[in-house]
């Protein structure tokens, strides 16, 4: 299957990635406005663990937040990490995000503490961090390795803090599962090296 972005310039890719992430973040803010206007009716789309009826909320939970402060804390990292991940191709980016969202939601459903309600984009953020951190090494791309190192330097401290089990009101389980899902996505959706036509056939 051919890549519809194969002929795009870097500028085209950056513009498409920027538009996608701005639309994603705008959707999250719109949903939170609706949530507040309806007396937090959307908070019910969070995941309550080990309740079979809650499996339908595995995907929606990544788009719901518990207040504007919660959403604001997730907005910048989602925007930046999502933009960087989407630069390499929108199709792969959407596949990576879909995997992270589903695996993270199912993981929260399985291992989160009983009687909790988990929602928010932080699982996606941790997943994108993990994806960007290792994808350069997996694909043996020097620029990708450099990007991973820089991302670790900027966001690594916050990521480690978010993984601490001692924090109250924070789903470290969702953060950890999202991170692992992002690392797995780097292997599962890694780009194969393209053959060089100039070398010709043997």
PDB file of C-alpha atoms in Angstrom:
ATOM      1  CA  UNK A   1       0.000   0.000   0.000  1.00  0.00           C
ATOM      2  CA  UNK A   2       1.488   3.334  -1.048  1.00  0.00           C
ATOM      3  CA  UNK A   3       1.967   6.227   1.356  1.00  0.00           C
ATOM      4  CA  UNK A   4      -0.334   9.128   0.371  1.00  0.00           C
ATOM      5  CA  UNK A   5       2.208  11.521   1.904  1.00  0.00           C
ATOM      6  CA  UNK A   6       5.162  10.112  -0.052  1.00  0.00           C
ATOM      7  CA  UNK A   7       5.453  13.172  -2.281  1.00  0.00           C
ATOM      8  CA  UNK A   8       4.946  15.723   0.485  1.00  0.00           C
ATOM      9  CA  UNK A   9       7.639  18.174   1.478  1.00  0.00           C
ATOM     10  CA  UNK A  10       8.691  18.591   5.108  1.00  0.00           C
ATOM     11  CA  UNK A  11       6.680  21.795   5.168  1.00  0.00           C
ATOM     12  CA  UNK A  12       3.574  19.941   3.995  1.00  0.00           C
ATOM     13  CA  UNK A  13       4.069  17.300   6.677  1.00  0.00           C
ATOM     14  CA  UNK A  14       4.586  19.901   9.397  1.00  0.00           C
ATOM     15  CA  UNK A  15       1.454  21.786   8.326  1.00  0.00           C
ATOM     16  CA  UNK A  16      -0.649  18.606   8.306  1.00  0.00           C
ATOM     17  CA  UNK A  17       0.725  17.522  11.697  1.00  0.00           C
ATOM     18  CA  UNK A  18       0.054  20.957  13.170  1.00  0.00           C
ATOM     19  CA  UNK A  19      -3.514  21.072  11.870  1.00  0.00           C
ATOM     20  CA  UNK A  20      -4.241  17.588  13.187  1.00  0.00           C
ATOM     21  CA  UNK A  21      -2.956  18.322  16.689  1.00  0.00           C
ATOM     22  CA  UNK A  22      -4.688  21.688  16.894  1.00  0.00           C
ATOM     23  CA  UNK A  23      -7.944  19.994  15.887  1.00  0.00           C
ATOM     24  CA  UNK A  24      -7.389  17.253  18.481  1.00  0.00           C
ATOM     25  CA  UNK A  25      -6.728  19.729  21.283  1.00  0.00           C
ATOM     26  CA  UNK A  26      -9.666  21.901  20.188  1.00  0.00           C
ATOM     27  CA  UNK A  27     -11.912  18.827  20.388  1.00  0.00           C
ATOM     28  CA  UNK A  28     -10.738  18.125  23.941  1.00  0.00           C
ATOM     29  CA  UNK A  29     -11.494  21.694  25.022  1.00  0.00           C
ATOM     30  CA  UNK A  30     -14.899  21.598  23.328  1.00  0.00           C
ATOM     31  CA  UNK A  31     -15.735  18.363  25.140  1.00  0.00           C
ATOM     32  CA  UNK A  32     -14.730  19.892  28.464  1.00  0.00           C
ATOM     33  CA  UNK A  33     -16.935  22.919  27.802  1.00  0.00           C
ATOM     34  CA  UNK A  34     -19.826  20.532  27.127  1.00  0.00           C
ATOM     35  CA  UNK A  35     -18.929  18.566  30.257  1.00  0.00           C
ATOM     36  CA  UNK A  36     -19.060  21.660  32.467  1.00  0.00           C
ATOM     37  CA  UNK A  37     -22.241  22.924  30.808  1.00  0.00           C
ATOM     38  CA  UNK A  38     -23.987  19.597  31.477  1.00  0.00           C
ATOM     39  CA  UNK A  39     -22.937  19.344  35.110  1.00  0.00           C
ATOM     40  CA  UNK A  40     -20.006  17.024  34.338  1.00  0.00           C
ATOM     41  CA  UNK A  41     -22.196  14.479  32.595  1.00  0.00           C
ATOM     42  CA  UNK A  42     -19.253  13.374  30.426  1.00  0.00           C
ATOM     43  CA  UNK A  43     -17.170  12.322  33.427  1.00  0.00           C
ATOM     44  CA  UNK A  44     -19.111   9.063  33.329  1.00  0.00           C
ATOM     45  CA  UNK A  45     -17.125   8.113  30.221  1.00  0.00           C
ATOM     46  CA  UNK A  46     -14.084   7.499  32.401  1.00  0.00           C
ATOM     47  CA  UNK A  47     -13.064   3.894  33.048  1.00  0.00           C
ATOM     48  CA  UNK A  48     -14.169   2.132  36.229  1.00  0.00           C
ATOM     49  CA  UNK A  49     -12.065  -1.035  36.502  1.00  0.00           C
ATOM     50  CA  UNK A  50     -13.295  -4.591  36.058  1.00  0.00           C
ATOM     51  CA  UNK A  51     -16.882  -3.639  35.314  1.00  0.00           C
ATOM     52  CA  UNK A  52     -17.803  -5.281  31.972  1.00  0.00           C
ATOM     53  CA  UNK A  53     -20.150  -2.421  31.081  1.00  0.00           C
ATOM     54  CA  UNK A  54     -17.198  -0.007  31.309  1.00  0.00           C
ATOM     55  CA  UNK A  55     -15.345  -1.589  28.377  1.00  0.00           C
ATOM     56  CA  UNK A  56     -17.252   0.710  26.019  1.00  0.00           C
ATOM     57  CA  UNK A  57     -15.491   3.660  27.715  1.00  0.00           C
ATOM     58  CA  UNK A  58     -11.956   2.405  26.989  1.00  0.00           C
ATOM     59  CA  UNK A  59     -11.583   4.734  23.985  1.00  0.00           C
ATOM     60  CA  UNK A  60     -13.765   7.730  25.044  1.00  0.00           C
ATOM     61  CA  UNK A  61     -11.940   7.994  28.379  1.00  0.00           C
ATOM     62  CA  UNK A  62      -8.846   9.358  26.601  1.00  0.00           C
ATOM     63  CA  UNK A  63     -10.848  12.383  25.423  1.00  0.00           C
ATOM     64  CA  UNK A  64     -12.518  13.302  28.726  1.00  0.00           C
ATOM     65  CA  UNK A  65     -10.994  15.390  31.537  1.00  0.00           C
ATOM     66  CA  UNK A  66     -11.955  16.206  35.095  1.00  0.00           C
ATOM     67  CA  UNK A  67     -11.988  19.988  34.833  1.00  0.00           C
ATOM     68  CA  UNK A  68     -10.128  22.654  32.898  1.00  0.00           C
ATOM     69  CA  UNK A  69      -7.025  22.456  35.126  1.00  0.00           C
ATOM     70  CA  UNK A  70      -6.685  18.750  34.295  1.00  0.00           C
ATOM     71  CA  UNK A  71      -7.069  19.491  30.581  1.00  0.00           C
ATOM     72  CA  UNK A  72      -4.692  22.466  30.660  1.00  0.00           C
ATOM     73  CA  UNK A  73      -1.970  20.289  32.224  1.00  0.00           C
ATOM     74  CA  UNK A  74      -2.289  17.833  29.324  1.00  0.00           C
ATOM     75  CA  UNK A  75      -2.673  20.326  26.478  1.00  0.00           C
ATOM     76  CA  UNK A  76       0.920  21.436  25.879  1.00  0.00           C
ATOM     77  CA  UNK A  77       2.604  18.007  26.124  1.00  0.00           C
ATOM     78  CA  UNK A  78      -0.072  16.437  23.914  1.00  0.00           C
ATOM     79  CA  UNK A  79       0.279  19.220  21.359  1.00  0.00           C
ATOM     80  CA  UNK A  80       4.091  19.074  21.242  1.00  0.00           C
ATOM     81  CA  UNK A  81       4.632  15.323  21.438  1.00  0.00           C
ATOM     82  CA  UNK A  82       1.743  14.648  19.069  1.00  0.00           C
ATOM     83  CA  UNK A  83       3.105  17.124  16.538  1.00  0.00           C
ATOM     84  CA  UNK A  84       6.585  15.565  16.659  1.00  0.00           C
ATOM     85  CA  UNK A  85       5.203  12.038  16.297  1.00  0.00           C
ATOM     86  CA  UNK A  86       2.913  13.040  13.422  1.00  0.00           C
ATOM     87  CA  UNK A  87       5.756  14.579  11.410  1.00  0.00           C
ATOM     88  CA  UNK A  88       6.840  11.139  10.241  1.00  0.00           C
ATOM     89  CA  UNK A  89       3.429  10.404   8.717  1.00  0.00           C
ATOM     90  CA  UNK A  90      -0.199  10.806   9.693  1.00  0.00           C
ATOM     91  CA  UNK A  91      -1.210   7.224   8.909  1.00  0.00           C
ATOM     92  CA  UNK A  92       1.417   5.734  11.219  1.00  0.00           C
ATOM     93  CA  UNK A  93       0.688   8.385  13.852  1.00  0.00           C
ATOM     94  CA  UNK A  94      -3.006   7.488  13.926  1.00  0.00           C
ATOM     95  CA  UNK A  95      -2.176   3.781  14.189  1.00  0.00           C
ATOM     96  CA  UNK A  96       0.238   4.475  17.042  1.00  0.00           C
ATOM     97  CA  UNK A  97      -2.339   6.585  18.886  1.00  0.00           C
ATOM     98  CA  UNK A  98      -5.072   3.995  18.358  1.00  0.00           C
ATOM     99  CA  UNK A  99      -2.860   1.270  19.822  1.00  0.00           C
ATOM    100  CA  UNK A 100      -1.890   3.422  22.807  1.00  0.00           C
ATOM    101  CA  UNK A 101      -5.484   4.443  23.543  1.00  0.00           C
ATOM    102  CA  UNK A 102      -6.878   0.901  23.380  1.00  0.00           C
ATOM    103  CA  UNK A 103      -4.043  -0.789  25.290  1.00  0.00           C
ATOM    104  CA  UNK A 104      -3.950   1.941  27.924  1.00  0.00           C
ATOM    105  CA  UNK A 105      -7.708   1.880  28.424  1.00  0.00           C
ATOM    106  CA  UNK A 106      -7.793  -1.906  28.721  1.00  0.00           C
ATOM    107  CA  UNK A 107      -4.833  -1.863  31.086  1.00  0.00           C
ATOM    108  CA  UNK A 108      -6.527   0.675  33.341  1.00  0.00           C
ATOM    109  CA  UNK A 109      -9.697  -1.424  33.261  1.00  0.00           C
ATOM    110  CA  UNK A 110      -7.698  -4.462  34.365  1.00  0.00           C
ATOM    111  CA  UNK A 111      -5.355  -3.130  37.068  1.00  0.00           C
ATOM    112  CA  UNK A 112      -6.552   0.255  38.336  1.00  0.00           C
ATOM    113  CA  UNK A 113      -7.751   0.335  41.964  1.00  0.00           C
ATOM    114  CA  UNK A 114     -11.378  -0.596  42.538  1.00  0.00           C
ATOM    115  CA  UNK A 115     -14.019   2.146  42.657  1.00  0.00           C
ATOM    116  CA  UNK A 116     -11.878   4.650  40.732  1.00  0.00           C
ATOM    117  CA  UNK A 117     -12.785   6.586  37.602  1.00  0.00           C
ATOM    118  CA  UNK A 118      -9.897   7.194  35.193  1.00  0.00           C
ATOM    119  CA  UNK A 119      -9.955   9.560  32.233  1.00  0.00           C
ATOM    120  CA  UNK A 120      -7.715  12.001  30.416  1.00  0.00           C
ATOM    121  CA  UNK A 121      -5.137  12.229  27.657  1.00  0.00           C
ATOM    122  CA  UNK A 122      -2.154  11.569  29.916  1.00  0.00           C
ATOM    123  CA  UNK A 123      -1.984   7.912  28.880  1.00  0.00           C
ATOM    124  CA  UNK A 124      -1.629   9.047  25.259  1.00  0.00           C
ATOM    125  CA  UNK A 125       1.011  11.585  26.295  1.00  0.00           C
ATOM    126  CA  UNK A 126       3.083   8.958  28.091  1.00  0.00           C
ATOM    127  CA  UNK A 127       2.634   6.643  25.117  1.00  0.00           C
ATOM    128  CA  UNK A 128       3.845   9.257  22.637  1.00  0.00           C
ATOM    129  CA  UNK A 129       6.801   9.985  24.901  1.00  0.00           C
ATOM    130  CA  UNK A 130       7.732   6.294  24.891  1.00  0.00           C
ATOM    131  CA  UNK A 131       7.259   6.070  21.128  1.00  0.00           C
ATOM    132  CA  UNK A 132       9.440   9.110  20.403  1.00  0.00           C
ATOM    133  CA  UNK A 133      12.030   8.045  22.962  1.00  0.00           C
ATOM    134  CA  UNK A 134      12.857   4.712  21.331  1.00  0.00           C
ATOM    135  CA  UNK A 135      11.743   4.923  17.697  1.00  0.00           C
ATOM    136  CA  UNK A 136      15.037   6.472  16.556  1.00  0.00           C
ATOM    137  CA  UNK A 137      16.978   3.609  18.132  1.00  0.00           C
ATOM    138  CA  UNK A 138      14.591   0.996  16.726  1.00  0.00           C
ATOM    139  CA  UNK A 139      14.874   2.404  13.204  1.00  0.00           C
ATOM    140  CA  UNK A 140      18.585   3.291  13.559  1.00  0.00           C
ATOM    141  CA  UNK A 141      18.037   6.890  12.525  1.00  0.00           C
ATOM    142  CA  UNK A 142      20.562   9.339  14.025  1.00  0.00           C
ATOM    143  CA  UNK A 143      18.101  12.261  13.911  1.00  0.00           C
ATOM    144  CA  UNK A 144      15.485  10.128  15.616  1.00  0.00           C
ATOM    145  CA  UNK A 145      17.961   9.157  18.332  1.00  0.00           C
ATOM    146  CA  UNK A 146      18.837  12.821  18.858  1.00  0.00           C
ATOM    147  CA  UNK A 147      15.156  13.726  19.044  1.00  0.00           C
ATOM    148  CA  UNK A 148      14.591  11.002  21.635  1.00  0.00           C
ATOM    149  CA  UNK A 149      17.470  12.276  23.762  1.00  0.00           C
ATOM    150  CA  UNK A 150      16.179  15.860  23.606  1.00  0.00           C
ATOM    151  CA  UNK A 151      12.639  14.758  24.458  1.00  0.00           C
ATOM    152  CA  UNK A 152      13.958  12.777  27.424  1.00  0.00           C
ATOM    153  CA  UNK A 153      15.895  15.835  28.617  1.00  0.00           C
ATOM    154  CA  UNK A 154      12.840  18.094  28.420  1.00  0.00           C
ATOM    155  CA  UNK A 155      10.041  15.774  29.565  1.00  0.00           C
ATOM    156  CA  UNK A 156      11.860  12.970  31.390  1.00  0.00           C
ATOM    157  CA  UNK A 157      11.514  14.481  34.858  1.00  0.00           C
ATOM    158  CA  UNK A 158       7.773  14.984  34.485  1.00  0.00           C
ATOM    159  CA  UNK A 159       7.373  11.468  33.123  1.00  0.00           C
ATOM    160  CA  UNK A 160       9.203   9.924  36.073  1.00  0.00           C
ATOM    161  CA  UNK A 161       7.092  11.942  38.485  1.00  0.00           C
ATOM    162  CA  UNK A 162       3.917  10.745  36.784  1.00  0.00           C
ATOM    163  CA  UNK A 163       5.006   7.129  37.238  1.00  0.00           C
ATOM    164  CA  UNK A 164       5.392   7.440  41.012  1.00  0.00           C
ATOM    165  CA  UNK A 165       2.823   5.256  42.833  1.00  0.00           C
ATOM    166  CA  UNK A 166       2.869   7.639  45.823  1.00  0.00           C
ATOM    167  CA  UNK A 167       0.960  10.382  44.008  1.00  0.00           C
ATOM    168  CA  UNK A 168      -2.678  10.754  44.987  1.00  0.00           C
ATOM    169  CA  UNK A 169      -5.350  11.461  42.401  1.00  0.00           C
ATOM    170  CA  UNK A 170      -3.049  10.372  39.564  1.00  0.00           C
ATOM    171  CA  UNK A 171      -3.369   7.120  37.624  1.00  0.00           C
ATOM    172  CA  UNK A 172       0.230   5.984  37.599  1.00  0.00           C
ATOM    173  CA  UNK A 173      -1.075   2.679  36.228  1.00  0.00           C
ATOM    174  CA  UNK A 174      -2.477   4.454  33.182  1.00  0.00           C
ATOM    175  CA  UNK A 175       0.758   6.381  32.751  1.00  0.00           C
ATOM    176  CA  UNK A 176       2.892   3.241  32.938  1.00  0.00           C
ATOM    177  CA  UNK A 177       0.701   1.233  30.564  1.00  0.00           C
ATOM    178  CA  UNK A 178       0.593   4.140  28.111  1.00  0.00           C
ATOM    179  CA  UNK A 179       4.391   4.410  28.197  1.00  0.00           C
ATOM    180  CA  UNK A 180       4.828   0.691  27.545  1.00  0.00           C
ATOM    181  CA  UNK A 181       2.240   0.788  24.748  1.00  0.00           C
ATOM    182  CA  UNK A 182       4.145   3.626  23.082  1.00  0.00           C
ATOM    183  CA  UNK A 183       7.403   1.678  23.249  1.00  0.00           C
ATOM    184  CA  UNK A 184       5.659  -1.367  21.772  1.00  0.00           C
ATOM    185  CA  UNK A 185       4.218   0.819  18.997  1.00  0.00           C
ATOM    186  CA  UNK A 186       7.740   1.946  18.056  1.00  0.00           C
ATOM    187  CA  UNK A 187       8.607  -1.679  17.308  1.00  0.00           C
ATOM    188  CA  UNK A 188       5.291  -2.681  15.781  1.00  0.00           C
ATOM    189  CA  UNK A 189       5.036   0.297  13.424  1.00  0.00           C
ATOM    190  CA  UNK A 190       8.736   0.853  12.717  1.00  0.00           C
ATOM    191  CA  UNK A 191       9.614   2.038   9.237  1.00  0.00           C
ATOM    192  CA  UNK A 192      11.602  -0.383   7.111  1.00  0.00           C
ATOM    193  CA  UNK A 193      14.588   1.024   5.202  1.00  0.00           C
ATOM    194  CA  UNK A 194      13.709   1.798   1.602  1.00  0.00           C
ATOM    195  CA  UNK A 195      15.797   0.143  -1.130  1.00  0.00           C
ATOM    196  CA  UNK A 196      18.048   2.492  -3.059  1.00  0.00           C
ATOM    197  CA  UNK A 197      17.021   2.409  -6.761  1.00  0.00           C
ATOM    198  CA  UNK A 198      20.444   3.727  -7.752  1.00  0.00           C
ATOM    199  CA  UNK A 199      22.007   0.459  -6.679  1.00  0.00           C
ATOM    200  CA  UNK A 200      19.979  -1.492  -9.225  1.00  0.00           C
ATOM    201  CA  UNK A 201      19.224  -5.167  -9.143  1.00  0.00           C
ATOM    202  CA  UNK A 202      22.014  -7.660  -8.424  1.00  0.00           C
TER     203      UNK A 202
END
